[in-house]
mmCIF file of C-alpha atoms in Angstrom:
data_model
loop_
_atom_site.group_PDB
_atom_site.id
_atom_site.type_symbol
_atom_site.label_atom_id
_atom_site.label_comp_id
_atom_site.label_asym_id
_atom_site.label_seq_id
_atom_site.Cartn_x
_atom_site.Cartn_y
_atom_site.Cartn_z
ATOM 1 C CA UNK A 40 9.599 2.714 -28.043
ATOM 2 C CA UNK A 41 9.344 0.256 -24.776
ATOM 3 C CA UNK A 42 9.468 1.711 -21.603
ATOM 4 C CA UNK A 43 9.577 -0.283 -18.307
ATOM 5 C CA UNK A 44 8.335 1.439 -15.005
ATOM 6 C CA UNK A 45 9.776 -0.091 -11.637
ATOM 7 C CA UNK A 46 7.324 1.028 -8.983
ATOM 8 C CA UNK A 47 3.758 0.881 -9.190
ATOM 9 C CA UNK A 48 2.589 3.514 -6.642
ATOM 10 C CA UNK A 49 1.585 7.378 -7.912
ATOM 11 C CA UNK A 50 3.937 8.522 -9.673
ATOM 12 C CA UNK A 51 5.342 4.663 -10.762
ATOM 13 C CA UNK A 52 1.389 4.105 -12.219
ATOM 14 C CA UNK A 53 1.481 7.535 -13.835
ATOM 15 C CA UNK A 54 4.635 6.915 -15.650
ATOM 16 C CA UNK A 55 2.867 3.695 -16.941
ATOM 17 C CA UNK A 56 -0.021 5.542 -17.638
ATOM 18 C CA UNK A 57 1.508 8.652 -19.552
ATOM 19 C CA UNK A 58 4.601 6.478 -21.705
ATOM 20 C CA UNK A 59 1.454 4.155 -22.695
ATOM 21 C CA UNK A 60 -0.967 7.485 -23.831
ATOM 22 C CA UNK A 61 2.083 9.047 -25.401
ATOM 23 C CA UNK A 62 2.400 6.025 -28.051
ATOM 24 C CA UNK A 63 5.279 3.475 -25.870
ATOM 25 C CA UNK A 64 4.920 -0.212 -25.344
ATOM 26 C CA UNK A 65 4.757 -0.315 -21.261
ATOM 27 C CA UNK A 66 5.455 -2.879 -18.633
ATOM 28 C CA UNK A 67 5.113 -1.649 -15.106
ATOM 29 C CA UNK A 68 6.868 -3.305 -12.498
ATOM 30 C CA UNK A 69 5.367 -4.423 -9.121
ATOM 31 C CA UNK A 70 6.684 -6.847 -6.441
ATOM 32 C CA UNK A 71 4.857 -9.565 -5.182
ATOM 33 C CA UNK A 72 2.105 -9.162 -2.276
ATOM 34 C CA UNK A 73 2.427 -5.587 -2.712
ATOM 35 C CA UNK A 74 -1.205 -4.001 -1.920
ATOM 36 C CA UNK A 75 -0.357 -1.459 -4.780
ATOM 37 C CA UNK A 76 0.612 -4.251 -7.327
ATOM 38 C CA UNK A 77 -2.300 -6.228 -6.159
ATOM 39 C CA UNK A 78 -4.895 -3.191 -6.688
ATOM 40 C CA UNK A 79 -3.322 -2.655 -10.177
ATOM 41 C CA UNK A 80 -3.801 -6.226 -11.562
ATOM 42 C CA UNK A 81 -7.479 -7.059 -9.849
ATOM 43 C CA UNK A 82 -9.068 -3.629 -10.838
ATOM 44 C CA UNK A 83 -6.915 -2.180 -13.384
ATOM 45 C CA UNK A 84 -6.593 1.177 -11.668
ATOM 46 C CA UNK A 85 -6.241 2.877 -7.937
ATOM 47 C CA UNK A 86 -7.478 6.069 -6.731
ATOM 48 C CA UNK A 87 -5.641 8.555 -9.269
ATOM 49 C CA UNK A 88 -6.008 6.190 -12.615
ATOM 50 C CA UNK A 89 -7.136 3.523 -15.219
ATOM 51 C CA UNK A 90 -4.410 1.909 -16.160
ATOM 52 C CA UNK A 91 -5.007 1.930 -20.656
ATOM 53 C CA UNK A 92 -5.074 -1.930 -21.472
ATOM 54 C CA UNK A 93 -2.447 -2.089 -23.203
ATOM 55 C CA UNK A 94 0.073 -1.575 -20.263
ATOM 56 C CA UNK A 95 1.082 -5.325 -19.037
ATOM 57 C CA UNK A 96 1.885 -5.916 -15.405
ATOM 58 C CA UNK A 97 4.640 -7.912 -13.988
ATOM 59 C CA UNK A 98 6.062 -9.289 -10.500
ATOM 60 C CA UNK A 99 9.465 -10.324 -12.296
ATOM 61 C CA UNK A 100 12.725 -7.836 -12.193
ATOM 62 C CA UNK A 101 14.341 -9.318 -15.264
ATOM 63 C CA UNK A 102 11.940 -9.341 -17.469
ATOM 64 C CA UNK A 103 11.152 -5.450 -16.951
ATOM 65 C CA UNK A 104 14.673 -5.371 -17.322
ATOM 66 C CA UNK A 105 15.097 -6.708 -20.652
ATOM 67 C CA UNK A 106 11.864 -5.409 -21.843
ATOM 68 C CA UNK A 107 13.279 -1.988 -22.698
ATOM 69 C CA UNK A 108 15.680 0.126 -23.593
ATOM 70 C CA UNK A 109 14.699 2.979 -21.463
ATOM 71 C CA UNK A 110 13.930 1.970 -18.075
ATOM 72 C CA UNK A 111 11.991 4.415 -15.075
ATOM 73 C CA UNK A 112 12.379 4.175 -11.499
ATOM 74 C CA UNK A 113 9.935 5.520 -9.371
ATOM 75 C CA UNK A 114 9.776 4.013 -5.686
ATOM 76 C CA UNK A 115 10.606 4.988 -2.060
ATOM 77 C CA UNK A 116 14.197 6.825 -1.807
ATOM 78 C CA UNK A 117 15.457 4.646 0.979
ATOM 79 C CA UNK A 118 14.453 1.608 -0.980
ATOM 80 C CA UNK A 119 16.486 2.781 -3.737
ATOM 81 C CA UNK A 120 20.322 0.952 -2.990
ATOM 82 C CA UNK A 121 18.714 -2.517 -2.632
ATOM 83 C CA UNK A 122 16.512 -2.216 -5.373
ATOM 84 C CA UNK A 123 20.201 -1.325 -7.648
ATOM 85 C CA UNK A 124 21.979 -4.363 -5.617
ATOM 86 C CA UNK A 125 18.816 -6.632 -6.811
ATOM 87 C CA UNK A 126 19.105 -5.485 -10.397
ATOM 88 C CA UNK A 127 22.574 -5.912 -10.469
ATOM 89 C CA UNK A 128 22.998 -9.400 -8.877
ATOM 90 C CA UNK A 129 20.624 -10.187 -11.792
ATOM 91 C CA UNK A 130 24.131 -9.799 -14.160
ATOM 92 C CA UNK A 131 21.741 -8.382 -16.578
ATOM 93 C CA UNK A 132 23.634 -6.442 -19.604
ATOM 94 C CA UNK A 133 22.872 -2.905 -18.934
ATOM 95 C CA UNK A 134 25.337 -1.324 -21.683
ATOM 96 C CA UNK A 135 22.468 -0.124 -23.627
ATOM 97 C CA UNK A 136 20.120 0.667 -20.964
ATOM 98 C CA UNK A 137 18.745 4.027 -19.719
ATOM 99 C CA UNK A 138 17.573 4.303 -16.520
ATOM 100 C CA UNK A 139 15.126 7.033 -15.427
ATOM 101 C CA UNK A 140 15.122 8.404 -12.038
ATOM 102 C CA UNK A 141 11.661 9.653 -11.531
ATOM 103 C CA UNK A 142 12.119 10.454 -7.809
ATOM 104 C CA UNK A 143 12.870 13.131 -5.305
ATOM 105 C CA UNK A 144 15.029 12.516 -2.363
ATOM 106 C CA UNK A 145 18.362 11.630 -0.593
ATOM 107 C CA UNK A 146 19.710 8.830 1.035
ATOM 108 C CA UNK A 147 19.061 9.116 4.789
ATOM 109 C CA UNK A 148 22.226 8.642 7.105
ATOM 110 C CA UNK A 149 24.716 9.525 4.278
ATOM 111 C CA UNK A 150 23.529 12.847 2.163
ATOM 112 C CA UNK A 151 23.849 11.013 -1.299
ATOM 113 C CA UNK A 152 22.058 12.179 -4.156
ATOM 114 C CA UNK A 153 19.996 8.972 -6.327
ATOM 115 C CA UNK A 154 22.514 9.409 -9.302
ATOM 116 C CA UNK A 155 25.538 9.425 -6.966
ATOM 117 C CA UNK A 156 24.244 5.997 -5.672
ATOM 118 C CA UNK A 157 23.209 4.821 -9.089
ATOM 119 C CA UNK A 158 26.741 5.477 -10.474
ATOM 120 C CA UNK A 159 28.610 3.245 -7.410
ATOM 121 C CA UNK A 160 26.360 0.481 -7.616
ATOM 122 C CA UNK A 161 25.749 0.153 -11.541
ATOM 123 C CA UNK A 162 29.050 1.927 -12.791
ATOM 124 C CA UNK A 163 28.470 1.848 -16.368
ATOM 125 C CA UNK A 164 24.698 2.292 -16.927
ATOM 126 C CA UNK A 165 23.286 6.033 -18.874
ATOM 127 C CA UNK A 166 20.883 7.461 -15.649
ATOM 128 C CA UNK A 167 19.216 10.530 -15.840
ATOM 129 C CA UNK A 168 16.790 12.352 -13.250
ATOM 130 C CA UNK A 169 13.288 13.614 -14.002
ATOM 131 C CA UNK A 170 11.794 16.035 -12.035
ATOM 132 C CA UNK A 171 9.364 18.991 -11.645
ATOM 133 C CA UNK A 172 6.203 20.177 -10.263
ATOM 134 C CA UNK A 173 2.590 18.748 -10.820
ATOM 135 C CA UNK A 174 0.246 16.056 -9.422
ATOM 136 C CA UNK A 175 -0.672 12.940 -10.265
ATOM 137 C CA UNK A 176 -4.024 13.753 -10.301
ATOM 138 C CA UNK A 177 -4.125 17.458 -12.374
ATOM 139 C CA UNK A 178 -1.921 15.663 -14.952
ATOM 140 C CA UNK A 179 -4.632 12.648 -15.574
ATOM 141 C CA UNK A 180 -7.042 15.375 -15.749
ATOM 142 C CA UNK A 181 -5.016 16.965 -18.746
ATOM 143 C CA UNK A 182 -3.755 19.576 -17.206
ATOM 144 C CA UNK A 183 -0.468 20.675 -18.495
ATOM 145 C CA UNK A 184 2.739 21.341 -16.374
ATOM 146 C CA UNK A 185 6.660 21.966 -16.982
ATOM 147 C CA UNK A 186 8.960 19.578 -15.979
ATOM 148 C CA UNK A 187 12.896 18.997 -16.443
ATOM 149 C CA UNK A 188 14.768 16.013 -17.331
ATOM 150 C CA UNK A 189 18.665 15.950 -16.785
ATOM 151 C CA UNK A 190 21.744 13.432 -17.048
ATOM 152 C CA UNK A 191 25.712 14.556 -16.863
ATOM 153 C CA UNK A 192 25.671 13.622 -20.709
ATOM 154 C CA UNK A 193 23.921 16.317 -22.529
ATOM 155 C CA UNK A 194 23.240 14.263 -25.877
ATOM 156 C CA UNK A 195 21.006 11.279 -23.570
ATOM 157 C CA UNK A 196 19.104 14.714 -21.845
ATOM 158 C CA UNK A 197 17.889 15.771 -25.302
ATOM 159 C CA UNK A 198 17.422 12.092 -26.361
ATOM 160 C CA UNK A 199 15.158 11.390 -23.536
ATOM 161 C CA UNK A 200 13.062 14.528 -23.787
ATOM 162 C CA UNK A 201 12.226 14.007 -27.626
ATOM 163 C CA UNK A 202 10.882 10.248 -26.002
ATOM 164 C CA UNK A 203 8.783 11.709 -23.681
ATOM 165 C CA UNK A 204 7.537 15.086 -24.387
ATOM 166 C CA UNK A 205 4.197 15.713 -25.134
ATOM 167 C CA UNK A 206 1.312 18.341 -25.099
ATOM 168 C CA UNK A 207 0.800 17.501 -21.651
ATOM 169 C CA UNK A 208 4.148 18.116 -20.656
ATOM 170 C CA UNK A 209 6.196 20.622 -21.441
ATOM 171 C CA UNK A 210 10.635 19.345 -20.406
ATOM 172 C CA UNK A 211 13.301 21.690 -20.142
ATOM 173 C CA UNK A 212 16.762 20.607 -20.359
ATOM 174 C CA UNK A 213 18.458 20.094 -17.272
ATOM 175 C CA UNK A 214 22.294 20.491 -16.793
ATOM 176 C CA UNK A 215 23.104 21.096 -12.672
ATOM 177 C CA UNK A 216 22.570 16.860 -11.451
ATOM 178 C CA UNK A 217 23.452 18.847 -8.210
ATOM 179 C CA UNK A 218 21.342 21.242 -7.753
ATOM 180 C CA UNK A 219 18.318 20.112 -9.273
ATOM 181 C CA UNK A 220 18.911 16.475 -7.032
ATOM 182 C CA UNK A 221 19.179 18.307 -3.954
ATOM 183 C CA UNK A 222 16.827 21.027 -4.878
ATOM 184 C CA UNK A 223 13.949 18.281 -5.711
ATOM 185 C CA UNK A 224 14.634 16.529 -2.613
ATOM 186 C CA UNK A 225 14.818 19.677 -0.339
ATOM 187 C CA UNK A 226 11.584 21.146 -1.064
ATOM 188 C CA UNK A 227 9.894 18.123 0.658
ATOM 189 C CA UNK A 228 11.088 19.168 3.940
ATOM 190 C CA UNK A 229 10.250 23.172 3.120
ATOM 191 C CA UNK A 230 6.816 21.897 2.914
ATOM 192 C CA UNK A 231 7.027 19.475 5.962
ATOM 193 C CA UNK A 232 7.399 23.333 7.318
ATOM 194 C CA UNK A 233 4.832 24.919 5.245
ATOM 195 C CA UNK A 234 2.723 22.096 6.243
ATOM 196 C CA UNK A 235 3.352 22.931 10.699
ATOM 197 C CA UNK A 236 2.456 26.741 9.524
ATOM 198 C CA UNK A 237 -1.061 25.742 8.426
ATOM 199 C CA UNK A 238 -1.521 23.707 11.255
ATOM 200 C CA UNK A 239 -0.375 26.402 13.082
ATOM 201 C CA UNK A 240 -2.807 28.815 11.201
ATOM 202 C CA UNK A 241 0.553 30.901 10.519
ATOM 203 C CA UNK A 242 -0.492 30.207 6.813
ATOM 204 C CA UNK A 243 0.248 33.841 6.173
ATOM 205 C CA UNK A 244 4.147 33.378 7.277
ATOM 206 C CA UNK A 245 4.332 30.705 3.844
ATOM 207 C CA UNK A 246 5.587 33.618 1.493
ATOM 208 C CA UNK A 247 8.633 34.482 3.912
ATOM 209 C CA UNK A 248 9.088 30.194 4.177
ATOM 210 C CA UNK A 249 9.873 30.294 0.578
ATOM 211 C CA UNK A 250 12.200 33.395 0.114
ATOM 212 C CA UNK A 251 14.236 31.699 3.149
ATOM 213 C CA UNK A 252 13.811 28.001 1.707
ATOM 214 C CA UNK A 253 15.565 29.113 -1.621
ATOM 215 C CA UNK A 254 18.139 31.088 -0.138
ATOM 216 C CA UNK A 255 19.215 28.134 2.555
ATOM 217 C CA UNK A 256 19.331 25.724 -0.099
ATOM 218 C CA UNK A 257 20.837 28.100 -2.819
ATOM 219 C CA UNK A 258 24.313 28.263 -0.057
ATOM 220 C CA UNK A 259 24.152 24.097 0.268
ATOM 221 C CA UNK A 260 24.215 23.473 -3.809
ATOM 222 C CA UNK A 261 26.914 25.794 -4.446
ATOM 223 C CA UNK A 262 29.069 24.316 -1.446
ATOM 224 C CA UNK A 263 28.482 21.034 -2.895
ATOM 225 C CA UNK A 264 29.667 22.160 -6.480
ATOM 226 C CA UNK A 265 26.231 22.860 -8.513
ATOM 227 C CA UNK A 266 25.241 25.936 -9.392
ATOM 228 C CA UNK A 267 23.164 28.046 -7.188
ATOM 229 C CA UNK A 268 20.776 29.320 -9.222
ATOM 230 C CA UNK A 269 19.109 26.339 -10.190
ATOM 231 C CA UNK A 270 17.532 26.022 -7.302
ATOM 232 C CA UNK A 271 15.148 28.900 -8.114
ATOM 233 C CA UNK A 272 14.318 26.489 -11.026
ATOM 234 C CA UNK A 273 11.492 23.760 -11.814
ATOM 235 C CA UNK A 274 13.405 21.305 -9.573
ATOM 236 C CA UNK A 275 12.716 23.267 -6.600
ATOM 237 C CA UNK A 276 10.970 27.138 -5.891
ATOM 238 C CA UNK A 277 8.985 26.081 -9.128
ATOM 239 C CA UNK A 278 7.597 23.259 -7.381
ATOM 240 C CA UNK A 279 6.517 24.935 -4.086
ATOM 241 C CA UNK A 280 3.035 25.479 -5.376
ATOM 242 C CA UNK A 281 2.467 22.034 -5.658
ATOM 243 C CA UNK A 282 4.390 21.281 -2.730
ATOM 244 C CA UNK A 283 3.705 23.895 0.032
ATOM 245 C CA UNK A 284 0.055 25.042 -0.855
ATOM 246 C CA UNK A 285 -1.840 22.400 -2.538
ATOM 247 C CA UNK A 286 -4.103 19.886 -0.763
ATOM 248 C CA UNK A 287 -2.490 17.189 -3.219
ATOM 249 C CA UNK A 288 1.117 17.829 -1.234
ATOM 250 C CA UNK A 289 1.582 14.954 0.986
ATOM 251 C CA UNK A 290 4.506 16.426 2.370
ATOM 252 C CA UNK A 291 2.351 19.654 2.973
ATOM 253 C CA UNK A 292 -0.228 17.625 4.806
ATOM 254 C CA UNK A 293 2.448 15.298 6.902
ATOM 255 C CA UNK A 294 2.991 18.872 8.536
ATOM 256 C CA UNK A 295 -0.306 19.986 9.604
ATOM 257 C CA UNK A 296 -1.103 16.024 10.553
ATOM 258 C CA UNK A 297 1.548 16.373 12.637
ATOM 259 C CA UNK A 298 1.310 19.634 14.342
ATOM 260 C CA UNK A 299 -2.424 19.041 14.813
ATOM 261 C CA UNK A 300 -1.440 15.181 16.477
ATOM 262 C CA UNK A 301 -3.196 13.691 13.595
ATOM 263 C CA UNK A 302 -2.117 10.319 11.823
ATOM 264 C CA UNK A 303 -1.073 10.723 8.629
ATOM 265 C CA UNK A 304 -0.684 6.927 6.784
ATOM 266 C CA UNK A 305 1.144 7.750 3.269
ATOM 267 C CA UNK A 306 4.780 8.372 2.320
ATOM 268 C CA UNK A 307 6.136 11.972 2.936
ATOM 269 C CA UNK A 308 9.610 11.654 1.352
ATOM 270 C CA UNK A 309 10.771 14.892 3.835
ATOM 271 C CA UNK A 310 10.787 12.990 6.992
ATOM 272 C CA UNK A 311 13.576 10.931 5.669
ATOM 273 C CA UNK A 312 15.300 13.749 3.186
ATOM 274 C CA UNK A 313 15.721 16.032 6.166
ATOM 275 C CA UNK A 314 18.086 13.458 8.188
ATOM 276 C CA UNK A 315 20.246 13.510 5.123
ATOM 277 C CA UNK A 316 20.022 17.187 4.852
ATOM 278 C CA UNK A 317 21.374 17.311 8.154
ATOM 279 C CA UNK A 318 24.172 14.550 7.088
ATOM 280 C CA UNK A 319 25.186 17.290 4.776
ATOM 281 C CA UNK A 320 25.017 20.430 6.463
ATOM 282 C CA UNK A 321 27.950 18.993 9.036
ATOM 283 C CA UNK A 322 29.998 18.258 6.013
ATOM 284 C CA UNK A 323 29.774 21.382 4.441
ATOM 285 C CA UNK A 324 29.455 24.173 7.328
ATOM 286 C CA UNK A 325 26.052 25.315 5.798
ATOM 287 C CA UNK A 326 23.841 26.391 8.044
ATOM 288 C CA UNK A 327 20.314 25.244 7.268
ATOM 289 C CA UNK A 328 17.770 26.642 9.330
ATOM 290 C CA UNK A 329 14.784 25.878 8.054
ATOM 291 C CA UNK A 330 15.774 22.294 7.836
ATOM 292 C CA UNK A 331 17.359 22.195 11.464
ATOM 293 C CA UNK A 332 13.635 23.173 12.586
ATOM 294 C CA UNK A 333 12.184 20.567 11.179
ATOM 295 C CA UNK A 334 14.629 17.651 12.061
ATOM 296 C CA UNK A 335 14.515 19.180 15.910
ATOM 297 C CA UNK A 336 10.523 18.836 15.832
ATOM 298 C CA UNK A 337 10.465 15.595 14.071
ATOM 299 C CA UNK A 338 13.870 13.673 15.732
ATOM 300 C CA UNK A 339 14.455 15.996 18.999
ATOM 301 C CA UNK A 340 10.518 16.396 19.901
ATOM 302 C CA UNK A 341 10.668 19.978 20.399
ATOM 303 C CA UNK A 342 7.776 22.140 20.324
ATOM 304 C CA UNK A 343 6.861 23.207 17.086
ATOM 305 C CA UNK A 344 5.476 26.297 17.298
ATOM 306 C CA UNK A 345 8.869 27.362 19.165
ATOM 307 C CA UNK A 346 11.092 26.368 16.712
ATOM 308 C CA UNK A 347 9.262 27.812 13.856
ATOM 309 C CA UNK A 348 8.496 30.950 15.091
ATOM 310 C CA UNK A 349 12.242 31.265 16.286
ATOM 311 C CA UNK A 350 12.868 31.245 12.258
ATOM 312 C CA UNK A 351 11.327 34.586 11.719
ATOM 313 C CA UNK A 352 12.630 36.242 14.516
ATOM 314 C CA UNK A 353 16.710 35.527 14.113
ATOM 315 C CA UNK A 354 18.883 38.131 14.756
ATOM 316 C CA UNK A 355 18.839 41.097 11.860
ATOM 317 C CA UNK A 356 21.404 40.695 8.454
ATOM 318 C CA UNK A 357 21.925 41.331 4.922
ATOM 319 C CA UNK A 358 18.423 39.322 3.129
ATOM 320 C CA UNK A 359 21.590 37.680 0.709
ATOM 321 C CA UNK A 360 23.840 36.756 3.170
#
């Protein structure tokens, strides 16, 4: 099988490195004068892999395009819609394509989930969503995880995961696009928050972080039509481990950085996800508290510690209401 990979950070190298070690023909994608390209193609690795040889590098769309059949994306959400209008002013035929969206966030300033834009830019084109917890670099070390792989066709969910399963990883078959989309993207910003707690040495307050998290969250998937159960799933409270506790977590460390005035240099897809949770929180009435913190600390400057601790001491109801 060829696979193409369009994005050549983490998770865009570790897709090249894990389709390549499972047995696929790999190109990975990288645009020109990117540092992340340019580190992949002078030392054959960065700081979580080796690239295996036999994984060819390229700075041109179309070709990655063509390459393969079944084609992963894995680069900055908000980067996302102009990557799609690139590939389709291409006029590439995509009829027999499957596009892979190995990413985890939402489209800040209008709420959309990655599929959603997917569908009203290349109308036409099989996409499915892979998601899950792990890191980049416990999975190069061979340790296994569970992850989930879902598309609104059932037959190209089952398709995909006999492609890329593996001893290493474990799929389950997705069905909720909804709630697994906003559940991957959400748990970013719950660990933005778990991430102030530590700096706030309030580590011990995680536990009640993530019974709330789930429950906020579980009220936004159901108003948007998904089911909300799944967001007690892989796509979301299974991945708070890796999001809210380890030292991997960049989201996790953008929080104490931040509450602790510190600089923190990489991408923390939460910053931007909870903007669009806040997009769709007016449209739907939910109230999301947890998320309202964090966009107030990060857009509004208020003090953290106040808006946190306000969480845990709102006025007394029902724990499932």
């Amino acid at each position: 099988m060829k696979i193409s990979i369009i994005g050549c950070g983490r998770w865009g190298s570790f897709h090249a490195w894990y389709s390549s070690k499972i047995g696929h023909d790999v190109i990975l994608y990288g645009r020109a004068g990117s540092k992340n390209f340019q580190r992949l193609k002078e030392t054959g690795g960065n700081e979580y892999l080796e690239l295996p040889e036999n994984v060819t590098l390229t700075e041109n769309l179309a070709e990655t395009i063509n390459f393969a059949n079944v084609i992963i994306i894995s680069i900055g959400t908000q980067n996302f819609r102009g990557l799609l209008e690139e590939i389709k002013a291409l006029n590439l035929n995509l009829d027999k394509k499957i596009f892979v969206l190995c990413m985890k966030g939402l489209e800040r300033g209008t709420g959309k989930r990655l599929s959603t834009i997917f569908q009203e830019i290349l109308s036409g084109a099989k996409v499915a969503v892979w998601v899950g917890p792990g890191h980049v670099q416990d999975l190069v070390a061979r340790y296994p995880n569970c992850m989930l792989i879902a598309a609104a066709d059932e037959n190209l969910t089952h398709e995909l995961v006999e492609i890329f399963k593996s001893p290493l990883i474990r799929f389950y078959y997705g069905k909720d696009l909804i709630g697994i989309e906003i559940g991957a993207a959400a748990k970013n910003v719950v660990g933005i928050a778990a991430g102030m707690l530590d700096g706030l040495d309030c580590t011990s307050l995680k536990g009640a972080l993530m019974a709330r998290g789930t429950a906020e969250l579980s009220r936004l998937i159901e108003a948007l039509g998904g089911d909300k159960m799944t967001v007690y799933g892989l796509s979301h409270l299974g991945d708070y481990e890796a999001t809210l506790f380890s030292k991997h977590s960049r989201n996790r460390k953008f929080g104490e950085e931040f509450v602790k005035h510190q600089k923190f240099d990489k991408l923390a897809e939460g910053v931007d996800t909870v903007e669009a949770l806040m997009e769709l929180s007016k449209m739907t009435g939910i109230e999301l508290p947890i998320s309202r913190a964090v966009y107030k600390i990060l857009y509004e400057q208020d003090e953290p510690e106040e808006q946190l601790m306000a969480l845990f001491i709102r006025a007394t109801k029902s724990e499932w209401l």
